[in-house]
Amino acid sequence: MKVTVVGAGAVGASCAEYIAMKDFASEVVLVDIKENFAEGKAMDLMQTASLNGFDTKITGSTNDYSKTAGSEVAVITSGIPRKPGMTREELIGINAGIVKEVAGNIIKHSPNAIIIVVSNPMDTMTYLAHKSLGLPKHRIIGMGGALDSARFKYRLAEALGCPQSDIDGMVIGGHSDTGMIPLTRLATRNSVPVSKFISEDRLNEVKEATKVGGATLTKMLGTSAWYAPGAAVASMVHAIATDSKKMFPCSCLLEGEYGLNDIAIGVPAIIGANGIEEIVEIELNDAEMDNLKESAAAVSKTNGLLQA
Ligand code: NAI
């Protein structure tokens, strides 16, 4: 499988590295607008191949999309990340233009590609990619929930004092500090509800720490995180490449699911060779459904800025 990653910055390079480490793709093409930057990242990563034992070929290109031709999956990480104190929504002014242009270039050279949108504000950028490309909805997927759920599991395992592999949990809703909905009611430790092990107050702390997970790291790092985002994207690309039908919460264009329309927002979806194989409608209680509606209203408001 040939994979293109546009934006060879922190997240793009991390994603390329994890894809290579999983050793399932024949080629990863990194593209960046900065002269020689993608080429340099690709060369550096290729010099890890004998050390890390992978055969994936990683190449770089300065905005030459002919090198990306025939990609089966393309990841969009180009654009600016937030600085401490910023919201993801504040990035829309710069990132909307970049995402629209990059998405168009990708499809020109890889008309059958499945696109994974990472650039923030991610749900709105995913919606923009849908609107500007008009592809079948299963071919454009936003990455947010896979990362937010990994952060949720990290926080839960920390609170329970157990390995993360014991934990199952999911975050749905918009990929924003206020829009995320960590589904604490459904989170389990080896099938046992986590509420059996920690108090409601502690569970609420976990929920809040999950929602500001990205902001916490941005404050510590001076820019947004890249390892877990890169790993989350690589897991989704792997699910497509292997047609694994693994379920991730991810930003999907909704047409009536969960009572929502004309919006891309995080919901559980089965990912396989066709991209989104199925949107899974789980039963939410009234409070969770209200949270999802509120989250959707906030994403719609940000989407409204696209026309402005
Ligand atoms: P970064 O600044 O390290 O990398 C972005 C790269 O995009 C830069 O190398 C830049 O030269 C390149 N770029 C800018 N315009 C371009 C264009 N027109 N064509 C090709 N390349 C272009 O930023 P980082 O940390 O990698 O973050 C990238 C994006 O991903 C940000 O918008 C960030 O907010 C978002 N993000 C999303 C996450 C999610 O869960 N959806 C998680 C983490 C970051």
Tab-separated table of C-alpha atoms and ligand atoms in Angstrom:
chain	number	residue	atom	x	y	z
A	1	MET	CA	0.000	0.000	0.000
A	2	LYS	CA	1.171	3.525	-0.857
A	3	VAL	CA	0.388	6.178	1.739
A	4	THR	CA	0.804	9.943	1.397
A	5	VAL	CA	1.232	12.153	4.441
A	6	VAL	CA	0.946	15.864	3.713
A	7	GLY	CA	2.679	17.993	6.339
A	8	ALA	CA	6.036	16.592	7.394
A	9	GLY	CA	5.932	18.417	10.728
A	10	ALA	CA	5.681	16.876	14.173
A	11	VAL	CA	2.482	14.856	13.647
A	12	GLY	CA	3.134	13.948	9.993
A	13	ALA	CA	6.628	12.624	10.658
A	14	SER	CA	5.500	10.739	13.772
A	15	CYS	CA	2.678	9.170	11.770
A	16	ALA	CA	5.120	8.157	8.988
A	17	GLU	CA	7.432	6.650	11.587
A	18	TYR	CA	4.695	4.544	13.221
A	19	ILE	CA	3.406	3.390	9.826
A	20	ALA	CA	6.939	2.288	8.901
A	21	MET	CA	7.440	0.584	12.265
A	22	LYS	CA	4.288	-1.483	11.697
A	23	ASP	CA	5.829	-2.510	8.361
A	24	PHE	CA	2.627	-2.980	6.353
A	25	ALA	CA	2.971	-0.211	3.739
A	26	SER	CA	5.219	-0.453	0.691
A	27	GLU	CA	5.754	3.314	0.532
A	28	VAL	CA	5.079	6.462	2.540
A	29	VAL	CA	5.429	9.767	0.689
A	30	LEU	CA	5.874	12.798	2.917
A	31	VAL	CA	4.943	16.158	1.356
A	32	ASP	CA	5.640	19.591	2.777
A	33	ILE	CA	5.621	23.128	1.478
A	34	LYS	CA	8.943	23.940	3.196
A	35	GLU	CA	11.835	23.420	0.789
A	36	ASN	CA	13.670	20.134	1.421
A	37	PHE	CA	11.910	19.580	4.748
A	38	ALA	CA	9.955	16.443	3.784
A	39	GLU	CA	12.987	15.084	1.952
A	40	GLY	CA	15.087	15.592	5.094
A	41	LYS	CA	12.528	13.940	7.385
A	42	ALA	CA	12.216	11.030	4.947
A	43	MET	CA	15.993	10.564	4.788
A	44	ASP	CA	16.304	10.683	8.589
A	45	LEU	CA	13.502	8.117	8.965
A	46	MET	CA	14.969	5.874	6.249
A	47	GLN	CA	18.205	5.789	8.221
A	48	THR	CA	16.276	4.061	11.033
A	49	ALA	CA	15.120	1.193	8.764
A	50	SER	CA	18.049	-1.152	9.439
A	51	LEU	CA	17.891	-0.302	13.149
A	52	ASN	CA	14.154	-0.728	13.505
A	53	GLY	CA	13.729	-3.543	11.003
A	54	PHE	CA	11.222	-2.215	8.484
A	55	ASP	CA	11.084	-2.387	4.694
A	56	THR	CA	8.663	0.485	4.060
A	57	LYS	CA	10.224	3.014	1.700
A	58	ILE	CA	9.832	6.606	2.926
A	59	THR	CA	10.329	9.417	0.429
A	60	GLY	CA	9.897	13.175	0.641
A	61	SER	CA	8.711	15.871	-1.727
A	62	THR	CA	8.518	19.653	-1.640
A	63	ASN	CA	4.950	20.132	-2.816
A	64	ASP	CA	5.349	17.879	-5.878
A	65	TYR	CA	2.155	15.872	-5.798
A	66	SER	CA	3.106	13.790	-8.845
A	67	LYS	CA	5.215	11.795	-6.354
A	68	THR	CA	2.033	10.933	-4.430
A	69	ALA	CA	0.226	9.477	-7.482
A	70	GLY	CA	-1.690	6.281	-6.872
A	71	SER	CA	-1.787	6.550	-3.075
A	72	GLU	CA	-4.476	4.434	-1.483
A	73	VAL	CA	-4.544	6.478	1.721
A	74	ALA	CA	-3.636	10.145	2.209
A	75	VAL	CA	-3.280	11.850	5.571
A	76	ILE	CA	-3.608	15.638	5.926
A	77	THR	CA	-1.550	17.040	8.811
A	78	SER	CA	-0.521	20.272	7.076
A	79	GLY	CA	-1.266	23.546	8.798
A	80	ILE	CA	-0.403	25.292	12.004
A	81	PRO	CA	-0.729	23.711	15.454
A	82	ARG	CA	-1.963	25.642	18.477
A	83	LYS	CA	0.265	27.419	20.952
A	84	PRO	CA	-0.378	27.349	24.727
A	85	GLY	CA	-3.658	29.047	25.605
A	86	MET	CA	-5.126	28.786	22.095
A	87	THR	CA	-8.196	26.765	21.146
A	88	ARG	CA	-8.180	24.492	18.114
A	89	GLU	CA	-10.952	26.640	16.627
A	90	GLU	CA	-8.619	29.651	16.454
A	91	LEU	CA	-6.583	27.861	13.763
A	92	ILE	CA	-9.407	27.903	11.221
A	93	GLY	CA	-8.348	31.094	9.430
A	94	ILE	CA	-5.032	29.670	8.242
A	95	ASN	CA	-5.762	25.953	8.161
A	96	ALA	CA	-8.986	26.050	6.097
A	97	GLY	CA	-7.160	27.389	3.031
A	98	ILE	CA	-4.326	24.877	3.452
A	99	VAL	CA	-6.612	21.866	3.913
A	100	LYS	CA	-8.790	22.775	0.918
A	101	GLU	CA	-5.782	23.190	-1.367
A	102	VAL	CA	-4.010	20.062	-0.120
A	103	ALA	CA	-7.159	17.909	-0.385
A	104	GLY	CA	-7.631	19.027	-4.002
A	105	ASN	CA	-4.001	18.219	-4.870
A	106	ILE	CA	-4.239	14.777	-3.295
A	107	ILE	CA	-7.353	13.766	-5.227
A	108	LYS	CA	-5.953	15.103	-8.518
A	109	HIS	CA	-3.125	12.570	-8.314
A	110	SER	CA	-4.784	9.798	-6.296
A	111	PRO	CA	-8.447	9.856	-7.317
A	112	ASN	CA	-9.256	6.716	-5.325
A	113	ALA	CA	-7.519	7.661	-2.089
A	114	ILE	CA	-9.155	7.437	1.302
A	115	ILE	CA	-8.396	10.684	3.131
A	116	ILE	CA	-7.713	11.012	6.850
A	117	VAL	CA	-7.956	14.601	8.087
A	118	VAL	CA	-5.877	15.556	11.132
A	119	SER	CA	-5.391	19.350	10.853
A	120	ASN	CA	-7.369	21.387	13.365
A	121	PRO	CA	-10.091	22.350	13.973
A	122	MET	CA	-10.358	18.760	12.819
A	123	ASP	CA	-14.148	18.230	12.642
A	124	THR	CA	-14.550	21.419	10.628
A	125	MET	CA	-11.577	20.565	8.406
A	126	THR	CA	-13.147	17.138	7.783
A	127	TYR	CA	-16.445	18.812	6.882
A	128	LEU	CA	-14.558	21.183	4.568
A	129	ALA	CA	-12.843	18.262	2.819
A	130	HIS	CA	-16.256	16.628	2.295
A	131	LYS	CA	-17.776	19.821	0.920
A	132	SER	CA	-14.886	20.729	-1.348
A	133	LEU	CA	-14.204	17.248	-2.770
A	134	GLY	CA	-17.719	15.779	-2.836
A	135	LEU	CA	-16.371	12.234	-2.470
A	136	PRO	CA	-18.512	9.375	-1.172
A	137	LYS	CA	-18.746	9.971	2.555
A	138	HIS	CA	-16.981	6.750	3.537
A	139	ARG	CA	-13.751	8.020	1.946
A	140	ILE	CA	-13.095	11.003	4.223
A	141	ILE	CA	-12.409	10.323	7.905
A	142	GLY	CA	-11.376	12.747	10.633
A	143	MET	CA	-8.893	11.588	13.275
A	144	GLY	CA	-9.665	12.830	16.774
A	145	GLY	CA	-11.577	10.217	18.735
A	146	ALA	CA	-8.839	7.586	18.363
A	147	LEU	CA	-6.415	9.965	20.083
A	148	ASP	CA	-8.893	11.242	22.665
A	149	SER	CA	-9.865	7.657	23.547
A	150	ALA	CA	-6.196	6.702	23.969
A	151	ARG	CA	-5.810	9.643	26.346
A	152	PHE	CA	-8.973	8.551	28.194
A	153	LYS	CA	-7.576	5.023	28.610
A	154	TYR	CA	-4.280	6.434	29.858
A	155	ARG	CA	-6.075	8.521	32.493
A	156	LEU	CA	-8.364	5.646	33.511
A	157	ALA	CA	-5.474	3.192	33.882
A	158	GLU	CA	-3.621	5.775	35.970
A	159	ALA	CA	-6.642	6.287	38.243
A	160	LEU	CA	-7.301	2.548	38.617
A	161	GLY	CA	-3.623	1.662	38.968
A	162	CYS	CA	-3.900	-0.991	36.255
A	163	PRO	CA	-2.324	-1.586	32.836
A	164	GLN	CA	-3.853	0.304	29.915
A	165	SER	CA	-4.425	-3.042	28.174
A	166	ASP	CA	-7.054	-3.824	30.823
A	167	ILE	CA	-9.052	-0.732	29.909
A	168	ASP	CA	-11.684	-0.228	27.246
A	169	GLY	CA	-13.204	3.197	26.725
A	170	MET	CA	-14.265	5.648	24.101
A	171	VAL	CA	-14.529	9.397	23.568
A	172	ILE	CA	-17.115	10.661	21.101
A	173	GLY	CA	-18.237	14.159	20.090
A	174	GLY	CA	-16.275	17.093	18.740
A	175	HIS	CA	-12.481	17.124	18.986
A	176	SER	CA	-12.330	20.188	21.242
A	177	ASP	CA	-11.702	20.896	24.916
A	178	THR	CA	-15.401	21.425	25.569
A	179	GLY	CA	-16.881	19.146	22.894
A	180	MET	CA	-15.311	15.812	23.828
A	181	ILE	CA	-17.555	13.273	25.531
A	182	PRO	CA	-15.592	10.587	27.396
A	183	LEU	CA	-18.172	7.824	27.860
A	184	THR	CA	-17.396	7.006	31.499
A	185	ARG	CA	-20.594	4.944	31.860
A	186	LEU	CA	-19.414	2.478	29.216
A	187	ALA	CA	-15.714	2.342	30.171
A	188	THR	CA	-14.590	-1.016	31.529
A	189	ARG	CA	-11.668	-2.829	33.091
A	190	ASN	CA	-11.789	-6.328	31.633
A	191	SER	CA	-15.544	-5.980	31.056
A	192	VAL	CA	-16.220	-4.682	34.596
A	193	PRO	CA	-17.530	-1.067	34.687
A	194	VAL	CA	-14.751	1.250	35.913
A	195	SER	CA	-17.183	2.759	38.439
A	196	LYS	CA	-16.669	-0.467	40.454
A	197	PHE	CA	-13.057	0.597	41.120
A	198	ILE	CA	-13.094	4.384	41.548
A	199	SER	CA	-15.412	6.985	43.025
A	200	GLU	CA	-17.690	9.163	40.940
A	201	ASP	CA	-15.564	12.202	41.849
A	202	ARG	CA	-12.384	10.502	40.647
A	203	LEU	CA	-14.154	9.420	37.451
A	204	ASN	CA	-15.200	13.027	36.859
A	205	GLU	CA	-11.579	14.113	37.320
A	206	VAL	CA	-10.525	11.553	34.706
A	207	LYS	CA	-13.197	12.877	32.364
A	208	GLU	CA	-12.049	16.483	32.760
A	209	ALA	CA	-8.332	15.572	32.410
A	210	THR	CA	-9.180	13.698	29.197
A	211	LYS	CA	-11.021	16.658	27.708
A	212	VAL	CA	-8.096	19.015	28.272
A	213	GLY	CA	-5.530	16.328	27.414
A	214	GLY	CA	-4.316	18.186	24.342
A	215	ALA	CA	-4.216	21.580	26.083
A	216	THR	CA	-2.260	20.112	29.010
A	217	LEU	CA	0.424	18.829	26.654
A	218	THR	CA	0.456	22.038	24.602
A	219	LYS	CA	1.214	23.942	27.796
A	220	MET	CA	4.041	21.540	28.684
A	221	LEU	CA	5.539	21.292	25.193
A	222	GLY	CA	4.949	24.810	23.882
A	223	THR	CA	3.208	23.261	20.859
A	224	SER	CA	0.717	20.451	20.433
A	225	ALA	CA	1.579	16.798	20.941
A	226	TRP	CA	2.755	14.454	18.178
A	227	TYR	CA	3.556	10.909	19.422
A	228	ALA	CA	0.031	9.850	20.362
A	229	PRO	CA	-1.546	11.737	17.418
A	230	GLY	CA	0.907	10.034	15.024
A	231	ALA	CA	0.231	6.626	16.568
A	232	ALA	CA	-3.540	7.164	16.368
A	233	VAL	CA	-3.356	7.991	12.659
A	234	ALA	CA	-1.037	5.045	11.972
A	235	SER	CA	-3.529	2.689	13.680
A	236	MET	CA	-6.303	3.947	11.423
A	237	VAL	CA	-4.148	3.609	8.279
A	238	HIS	CA	-3.271	0.072	9.408
A	239	ALA	CA	-6.987	-0.776	9.805
A	240	ILE	CA	-7.608	0.396	6.226
A	241	ALA	CA	-4.552	-1.428	4.828
A	242	THR	CA	-5.428	-4.717	6.500
A	243	ASP	CA	-9.205	-4.305	6.145
A	244	SER	CA	-9.305	-5.141	9.842
A	245	LYS	CA	-12.768	-3.663	10.548
A	246	LYS	CA	-11.443	-2.224	13.796
A	247	MET	CA	-13.767	0.230	15.499
A	248	PHE	CA	-12.537	3.752	16.237
A	249	PRO	CA	-14.479	6.820	17.210
A	250	CYS	CA	-13.732	9.198	14.330
A	251	SER	CA	-15.184	12.213	12.628
A	252	CYS	CA	-17.753	11.010	10.092
A	253	LEU	CA	-20.154	12.981	7.925
A	254	LEU	CA	-23.547	12.260	9.444
A	255	GLU	CA	-26.777	11.975	7.512
A	256	GLY	CA	-29.332	11.326	10.207
A	257	GLU	CA	-27.227	9.097	12.471
A	258	TYR	CA	-27.616	10.155	16.110
A	259	GLY	CA	-30.275	12.577	14.834
A	260	LEU	CA	-27.574	14.784	13.294
A	261	ASN	CA	-27.240	16.005	9.727
A	262	ASP	CA	-24.709	17.846	7.580
A	263	ILE	CA	-21.959	17.722	10.180
A	264	ALA	CA	-18.747	15.751	10.701
A	265	ILE	CA	-18.283	14.778	14.353
A	266	GLY	CA	-16.793	11.937	16.375
A	267	VAL	CA	-18.890	8.770	16.509
A	268	PRO	CA	-17.903	5.090	16.592
A	269	ALA	CA	-17.150	3.714	13.139
A	270	ILE	CA	-15.836	0.457	11.717
A	271	ILE	CA	-12.752	1.096	9.608
A	272	GLY	CA	-11.703	-1.189	6.776
A	273	ALA	CA	-10.541	-1.228	3.161
A	274	ASN	CA	-13.325	1.151	2.105
A	275	GLY	CA	-12.561	3.667	4.845
A	276	ILE	CA	-15.692	4.008	6.964
A	277	GLU	CA	-17.395	0.643	6.576
A	278	GLU	CA	-20.183	1.430	9.009
A	279	ILE	CA	-21.169	4.132	11.456
A	280	VAL	CA	-22.148	2.403	14.683
A	281	GLU	CA	-25.114	3.892	16.498
A	282	ILE	CA	-24.754	3.011	20.166
A	283	GLU	CA	-27.479	3.665	22.680
A	284	LEU	CA	-26.722	6.840	24.591
A	285	ASN	CA	-28.568	7.921	27.715
A	286	ASP	CA	-30.313	11.297	27.837
A	287	ALA	CA	-27.353	13.151	29.371
A	288	GLU	CA	-24.908	11.725	26.804
A	289	MET	CA	-27.290	12.552	23.960
A	290	ASP	CA	-27.664	16.115	25.268
A	291	ASN	CA	-23.866	16.401	25.417
A	292	LEU	CA	-23.584	15.177	21.829
A	293	LYS	CA	-26.187	17.704	20.654
A	294	GLU	CA	-24.337	20.525	22.452
A	295	SER	CA	-21.031	19.384	21.006
A	296	ALA	CA	-22.572	19.251	17.524
A	297	ALA	CA	-23.966	22.766	17.930
A	298	ALA	CA	-20.448	24.042	18.719
A	299	VAL	CA	-18.949	22.242	15.699
A	300	SER	CA	-21.713	23.668	13.470
A	301	LYS	CA	-20.909	27.138	14.755
A	302	THR	CA	-17.244	26.650	13.766
A	303	ASN	CA	-18.352	25.243	10.396
A	304	GLY	CA	-20.281	28.470	9.914
A	305	LEU	CA	-16.983	30.384	9.996
A	306	LEU	CA	-15.976	28.617	6.757
A	307	GLN	CA	-18.411	30.702	4.767
A	308	ALA	CA	-17.396	33.925	6.519
B	1	NAI	P1	3.825	21.325	12.514
B	1	NAI	O1	3.902	22.805	12.414
B	1	NAI	O2	4.903	20.585	13.198
B	1	NAI	O3	3.684	20.715	11.044
B	1	NAI	C1	2.812	21.211	10.078
B	1	NAI	C2	3.528	21.143	8.740
B	1	NAI	O4	2.614	21.511	7.701
B	1	NAI	C3	4.731	22.103	8.626
B	1	NAI	O5	5.911	21.373	8.357
B	1	NAI	C4	4.355	23.026	7.471
B	1	NAI	O6	5.451	23.423	6.679
B	1	NAI	C5	3.378	22.150	6.695
B	1	NAI	N1	2.517	22.903	5.798
B	1	NAI	C6	1.915	24.089	5.990
B	1	NAI	N2	1.214	24.439	4.891
B	1	NAI	C7	1.367	23.445	3.996
B	1	NAI	C8	0.875	23.230	2.690
B	1	NAI	N3	0.069	24.108	2.074
B	1	NAI	N4	1.239	22.107	2.055
B	1	NAI	C9	2.055	21.203	2.647
B	1	NAI	N5	2.552	21.351	3.892
B	1	NAI	C10	2.202	22.469	4.557
B	1	NAI	O7	2.405	20.998	13.171
B	1	NAI	P2	1.942	19.618	13.844
B	1	NAI	O8	2.218	19.656	15.286
B	1	NAI	O9	2.448	18.494	13.026
B	1	NAI	O10	0.351	19.723	13.692
B	1	NAI	C11	-0.237	19.655	12.408
B	1	NAI	C12	-1.751	19.868	12.497
B	1	NAI	O11	-2.344	18.760	13.151
B	1	NAI	C13	-2.151	21.101	13.317
B	1	NAI	O12	-3.253	21.742	12.708
B	1	NAI	C14	-2.549	20.513	14.657
B	1	NAI	O13	-3.446	21.353	15.355
B	1	NAI	C15	-3.194	19.232	14.194
B	1	NAI	N6	-3.299	18.192	15.215
B	1	NAI	C16	-4.447	17.453	15.213
B	1	NAI	C17	-4.620	16.421	16.097
B	1	NAI	C18	-5.884	15.623	16.050
B	1	NAI	O14	-6.123	14.819	16.956
B	1	NAI	N7	-6.722	15.767	15.034
B	1	NAI	C19	-3.587	16.091	17.099
B	1	NAI	C20	-2.397	16.902	16.986
B	1	NAI	C21	-2.272	17.919	16.067
